Structures are given as C-alpha cells and as structure tokens.
Short mmCIF file of C-alpha atoms and ligand atoms in Angstrom, two decimals:
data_model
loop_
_atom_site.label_atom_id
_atom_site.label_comp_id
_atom_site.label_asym_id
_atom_site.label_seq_id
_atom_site.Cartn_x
_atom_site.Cartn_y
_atom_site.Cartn_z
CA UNK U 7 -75.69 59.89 -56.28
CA UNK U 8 -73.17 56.84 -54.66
CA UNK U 9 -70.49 55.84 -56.96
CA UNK U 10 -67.67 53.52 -56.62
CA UNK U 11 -64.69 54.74 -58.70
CA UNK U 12 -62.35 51.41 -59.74
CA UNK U 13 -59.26 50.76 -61.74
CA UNK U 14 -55.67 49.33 -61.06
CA UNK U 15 -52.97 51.44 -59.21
CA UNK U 16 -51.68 54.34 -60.92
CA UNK U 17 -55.12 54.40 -63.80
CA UNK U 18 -55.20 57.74 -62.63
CA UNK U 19 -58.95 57.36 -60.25
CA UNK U 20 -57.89 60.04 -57.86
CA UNK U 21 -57.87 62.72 -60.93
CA UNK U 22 -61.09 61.32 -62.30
CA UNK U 23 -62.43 61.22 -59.13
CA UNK U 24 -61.98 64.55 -58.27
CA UNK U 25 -63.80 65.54 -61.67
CA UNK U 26 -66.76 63.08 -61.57
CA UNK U 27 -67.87 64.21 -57.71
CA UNK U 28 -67.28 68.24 -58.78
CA UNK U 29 -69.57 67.40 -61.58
CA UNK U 30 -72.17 65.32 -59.65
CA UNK U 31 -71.61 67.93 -56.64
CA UNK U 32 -70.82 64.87 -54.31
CA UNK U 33 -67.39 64.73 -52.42
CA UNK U 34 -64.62 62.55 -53.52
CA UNK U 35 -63.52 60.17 -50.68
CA UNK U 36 -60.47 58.13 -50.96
CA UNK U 37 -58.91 55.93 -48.27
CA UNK U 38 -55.64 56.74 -49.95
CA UNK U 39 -55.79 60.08 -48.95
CA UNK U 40 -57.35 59.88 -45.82
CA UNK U 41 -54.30 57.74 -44.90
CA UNK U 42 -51.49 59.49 -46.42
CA UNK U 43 -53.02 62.69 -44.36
CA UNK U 44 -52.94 60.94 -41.12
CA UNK U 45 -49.43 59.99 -42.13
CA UNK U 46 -48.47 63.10 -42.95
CA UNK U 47 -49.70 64.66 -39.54
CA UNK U 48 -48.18 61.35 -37.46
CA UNK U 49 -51.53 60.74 -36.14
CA UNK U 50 -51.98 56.97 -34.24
CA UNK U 51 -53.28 55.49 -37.06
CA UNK U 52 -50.85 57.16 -39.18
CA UNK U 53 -47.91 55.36 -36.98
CA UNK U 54 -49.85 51.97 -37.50
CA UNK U 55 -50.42 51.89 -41.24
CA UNK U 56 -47.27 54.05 -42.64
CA UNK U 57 -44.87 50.54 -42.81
CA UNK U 58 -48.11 48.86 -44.62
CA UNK U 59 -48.69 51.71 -46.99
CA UNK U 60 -44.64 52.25 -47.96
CA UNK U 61 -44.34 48.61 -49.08
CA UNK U 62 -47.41 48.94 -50.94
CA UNK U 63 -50.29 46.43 -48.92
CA UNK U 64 -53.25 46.87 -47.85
CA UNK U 65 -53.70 48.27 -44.69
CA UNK U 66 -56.31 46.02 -42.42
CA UNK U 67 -60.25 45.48 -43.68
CA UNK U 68 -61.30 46.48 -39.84
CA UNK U 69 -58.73 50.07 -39.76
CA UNK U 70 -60.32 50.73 -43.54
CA UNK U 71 -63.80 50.29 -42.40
CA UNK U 72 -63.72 52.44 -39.37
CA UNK U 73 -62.23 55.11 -40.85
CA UNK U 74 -64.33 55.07 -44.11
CA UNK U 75 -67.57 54.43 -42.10
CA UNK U 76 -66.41 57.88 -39.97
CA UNK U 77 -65.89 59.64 -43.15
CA UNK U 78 -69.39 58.68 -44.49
CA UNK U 79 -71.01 60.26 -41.62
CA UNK U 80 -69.70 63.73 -42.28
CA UNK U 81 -72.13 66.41 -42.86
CA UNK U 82 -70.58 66.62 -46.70
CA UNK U 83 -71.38 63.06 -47.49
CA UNK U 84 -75.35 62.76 -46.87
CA UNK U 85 -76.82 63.61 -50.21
CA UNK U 86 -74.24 61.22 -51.88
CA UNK U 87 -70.58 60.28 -52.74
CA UNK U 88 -67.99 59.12 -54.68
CA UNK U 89 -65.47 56.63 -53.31
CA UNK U 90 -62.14 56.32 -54.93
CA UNK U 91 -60.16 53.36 -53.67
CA UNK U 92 -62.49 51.58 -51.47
CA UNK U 93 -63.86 48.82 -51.29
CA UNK U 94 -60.71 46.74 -52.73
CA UNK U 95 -61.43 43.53 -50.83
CA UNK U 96 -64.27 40.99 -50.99
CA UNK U 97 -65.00 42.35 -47.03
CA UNK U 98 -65.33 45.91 -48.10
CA UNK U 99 -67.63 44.86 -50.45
CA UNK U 100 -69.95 42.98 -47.78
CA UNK U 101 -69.18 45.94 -45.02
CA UNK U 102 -70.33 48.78 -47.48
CA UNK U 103 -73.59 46.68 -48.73
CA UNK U 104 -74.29 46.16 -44.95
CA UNK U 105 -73.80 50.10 -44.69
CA UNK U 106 -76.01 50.83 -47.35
CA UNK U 107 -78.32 48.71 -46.49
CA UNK U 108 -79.14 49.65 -42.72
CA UNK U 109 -79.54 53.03 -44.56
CA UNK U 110 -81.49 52.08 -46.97
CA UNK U 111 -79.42 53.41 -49.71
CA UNK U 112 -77.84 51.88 -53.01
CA UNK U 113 -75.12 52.29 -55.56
CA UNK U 114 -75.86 54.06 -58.84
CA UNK U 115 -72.79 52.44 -60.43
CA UNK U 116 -69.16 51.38 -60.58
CA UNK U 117 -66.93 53.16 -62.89
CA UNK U 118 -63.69 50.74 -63.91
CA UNK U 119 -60.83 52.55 -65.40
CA UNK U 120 -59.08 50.36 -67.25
CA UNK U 121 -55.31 50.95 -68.23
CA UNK U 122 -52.41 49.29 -69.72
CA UNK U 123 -50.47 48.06 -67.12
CA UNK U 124 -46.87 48.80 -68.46
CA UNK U 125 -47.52 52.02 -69.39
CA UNK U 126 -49.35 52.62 -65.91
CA UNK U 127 -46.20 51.35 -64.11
CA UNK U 128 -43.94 54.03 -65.81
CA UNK U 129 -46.72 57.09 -65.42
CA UNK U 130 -46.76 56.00 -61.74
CA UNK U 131 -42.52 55.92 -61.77
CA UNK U 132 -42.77 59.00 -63.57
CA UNK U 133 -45.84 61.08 -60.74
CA UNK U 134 -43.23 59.26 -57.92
CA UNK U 135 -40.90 61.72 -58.86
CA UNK U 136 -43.44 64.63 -58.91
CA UNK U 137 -45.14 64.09 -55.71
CA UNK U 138 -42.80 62.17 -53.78
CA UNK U 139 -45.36 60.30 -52.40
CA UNK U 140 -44.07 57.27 -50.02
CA UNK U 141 -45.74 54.49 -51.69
CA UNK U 142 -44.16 54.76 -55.02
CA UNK U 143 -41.04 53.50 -55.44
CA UNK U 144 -40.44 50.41 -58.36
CA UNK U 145 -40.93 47.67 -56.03
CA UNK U 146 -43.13 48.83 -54.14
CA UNK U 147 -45.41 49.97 -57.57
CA UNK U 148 -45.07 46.45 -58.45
CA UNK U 149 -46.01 45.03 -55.01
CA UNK U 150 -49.53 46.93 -55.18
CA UNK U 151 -50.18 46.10 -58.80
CA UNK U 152 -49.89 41.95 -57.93
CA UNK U 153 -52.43 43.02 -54.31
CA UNK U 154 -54.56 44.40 -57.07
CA UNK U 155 -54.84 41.53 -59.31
CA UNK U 156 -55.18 38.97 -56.05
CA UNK U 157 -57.70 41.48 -54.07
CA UNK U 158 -59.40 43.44 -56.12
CA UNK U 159 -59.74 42.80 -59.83
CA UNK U 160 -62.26 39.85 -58.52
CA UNK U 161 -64.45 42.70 -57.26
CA UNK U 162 -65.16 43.73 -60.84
CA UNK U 163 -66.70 40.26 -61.76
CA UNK U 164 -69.10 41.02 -58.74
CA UNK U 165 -70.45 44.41 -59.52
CA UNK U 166 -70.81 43.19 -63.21
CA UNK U 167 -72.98 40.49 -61.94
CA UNK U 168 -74.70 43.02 -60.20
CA UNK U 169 -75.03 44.92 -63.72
CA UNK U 170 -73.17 48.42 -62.18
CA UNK U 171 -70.08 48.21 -63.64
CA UNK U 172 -69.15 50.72 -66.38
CA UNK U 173 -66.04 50.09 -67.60
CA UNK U 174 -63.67 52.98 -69.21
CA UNK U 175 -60.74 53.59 -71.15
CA UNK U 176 -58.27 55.11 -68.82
CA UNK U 177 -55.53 55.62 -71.02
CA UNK U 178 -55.41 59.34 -72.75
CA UNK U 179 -55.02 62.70 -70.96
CA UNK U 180 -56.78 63.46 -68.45
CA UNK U 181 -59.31 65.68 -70.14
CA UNK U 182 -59.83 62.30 -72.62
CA UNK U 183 -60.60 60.54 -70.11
CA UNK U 184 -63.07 62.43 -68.14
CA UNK U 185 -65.14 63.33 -71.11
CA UNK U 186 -65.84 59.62 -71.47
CA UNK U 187 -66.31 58.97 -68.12
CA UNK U 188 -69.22 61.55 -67.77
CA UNK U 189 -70.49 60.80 -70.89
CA UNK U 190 -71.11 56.95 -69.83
CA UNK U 191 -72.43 57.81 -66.72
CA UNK U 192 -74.75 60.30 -68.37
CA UNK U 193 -75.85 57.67 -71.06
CA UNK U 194 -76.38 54.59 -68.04
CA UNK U 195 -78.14 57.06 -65.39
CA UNK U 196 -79.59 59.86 -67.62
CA UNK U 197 -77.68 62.70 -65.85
P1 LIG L 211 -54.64 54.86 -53.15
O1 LIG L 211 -54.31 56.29 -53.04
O2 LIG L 211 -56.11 54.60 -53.27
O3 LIG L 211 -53.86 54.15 -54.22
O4 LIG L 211 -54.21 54.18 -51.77
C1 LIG L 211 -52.87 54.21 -51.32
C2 LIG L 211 -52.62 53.07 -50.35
O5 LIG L 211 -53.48 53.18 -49.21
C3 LIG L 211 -52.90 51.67 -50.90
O6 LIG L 211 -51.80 51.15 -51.63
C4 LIG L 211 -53.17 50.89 -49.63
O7 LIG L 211 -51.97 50.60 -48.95
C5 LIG L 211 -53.92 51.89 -48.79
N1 LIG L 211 -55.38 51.81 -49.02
C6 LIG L 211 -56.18 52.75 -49.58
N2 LIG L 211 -57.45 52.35 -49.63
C7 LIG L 211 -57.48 51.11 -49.08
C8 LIG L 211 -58.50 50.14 -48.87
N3 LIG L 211 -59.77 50.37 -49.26
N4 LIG L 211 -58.14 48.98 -48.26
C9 LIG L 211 -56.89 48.74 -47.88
N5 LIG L 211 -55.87 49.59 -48.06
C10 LIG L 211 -56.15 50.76 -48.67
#
C-alpha cells in the first residue's frame, strides 16, 4: 500500500496519518518530522533548514528529496508507506513518479483533507501553544498557508487528473475524521 496523505497546514494530516499507516500496517513518513528531529538534535541539515522552517517556507526540492529518498530505503518502508507532507511541489511530484517508477511501483491513492481555513488557523494558534513547535507562530501560520495555496493546492488538480485523489472532510474530531478517512479508502481500494 503507497499513499500520499494531503491537506492545507494545520488540517490535522500528521494525526490522520499516524492512524491510516497503523491501520494499513505501513509507516507514516513525514518530512515535517524528519526535519523538526534533525532540528531538534542540531544535526547539519538541521542548522541549514531551521531559519526556512521558523518563517514557515519550504525548505529546498533537492534537501527534501534526499532526505525522503533515504527514508524510503529503510528496512520499514519496503512493503509500502504513507507519506504525510511530501510531495508539496510540482518537482516532488516528478522526483517521486521517477522513484516509483525505476521501482516499478505505484500509488494506491491520495487522500485530501480538506478544512476550513479560518478555523484551521486558530486550531493551529491554539496546538502552537501546546507543542511549542517553532513553526507556529501567527505570521508565520499565515506565511505557510499562502506557500500552500501557490505550491501545493495545484498538486491536487494533478492527482485528480490522475483519478487518485480522495478528498475528505477534515473538520470534526479526530476520531470523525478518521472513520471517514478509512471508510473511503476501504470503499475506493476494497480494503
Ligand atoms: P509539516 O509538519 O508537514 O507541516 O512540515 C513542517 C515544515 O517542514 C513545512 O512548513 C516546511 O517548511 C517543511 N517541509 C516539510 N515537508 C516539506 C516538503 N515536502 N517540501 C518542502 N518543505 C517541507
């Protein structure tokens, strides 16, 4: 199973992620977290990207690749995965079809979580507070929601074409959400 998990900042993919690869026993990889770790632990690329991350851009196509394309080789991610946060730029697309391609692998499908934006922008505010994560402050919340709309909302239209996107309500609790998740997966791959 190779999913793509979708969905503006803050929609609340990492927690759905988390659920949807338990259920379909594949791991959950997200860039996001990859990065904050080697942030966290002050690693080189941790030093490179922490400025990018805090003011809420995207850190560069050619850093994301290499490190997702490491993280794909791991022993955990052979029989299948779900990414959460990648690809987000028309490149990523083209670098992860060239992946799966020279391994003769495909995408089952694209889950969008879709979200009302307002109300996304004050649950994020709200989880800032929480975690104390570095990337959520107000402006910087607002500076990733307009890279969204300019880098990766367009990436929708192309896995529609492609007929993979699933697109789900995102607003609700958590357990809301999942439920219908799973259950459109289950009804568009019949597992
Ligand atoms: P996330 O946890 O997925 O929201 O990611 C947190 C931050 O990491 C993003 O705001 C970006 O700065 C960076 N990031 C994560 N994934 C990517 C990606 N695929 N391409 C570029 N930057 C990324």
């Amino acid at each position: 199973m190779r999913l793509l998990i979708m969905g503006p900042p803050g929609a609340g993919k990492g927690t759905q992620a988390a659920i949807i690869g338990e259920h379909y026993g594949v791991p959950a990889i997200s860039t996001g977290n990859i990065f904050r770790t080697a942030i966290t632990n002050r690693t080189e690329l941790g030093e490179r990207i922490k400025r990018i991350i805090s003011e809420g851009g995207y850190v560069p196509d050619s850093l994301t690749l290499k490190v997702l394309i490491e993280r794909l080789q791991e022993e955990d991610a052979k029989d299948g995965w779900l990414l959460d946060g990648f690809p987000r730029t028309l490149r990523q697309v083209k670098a992860l079809d060239g992946e799966l391609k020279v391994h003769n692998l495909h995408l089952d499908a694209v889950v969008s979580l879709t979200a009302d934006e307002e109300a996304i922008v004050q649950r994020m505010l709200k989880r800032a507070e929480i975690e104390n994560r570095p990337d959520d402050n107000e402006e910087t919340i607002r500076n990733r929601m307009e890279v969204y709309h300019e880098q990766t909302d367009p990436l929708l239209d192309v896995y529609r074409e492609r007929g993979l996107l699933i697109e789900v309500d995102g607003m609700g609790d958590v357990g809301e959400v999942s439920q219908r998740v799973l259950a459109a997966l289950a009804e568009r791959l019949g597992r």
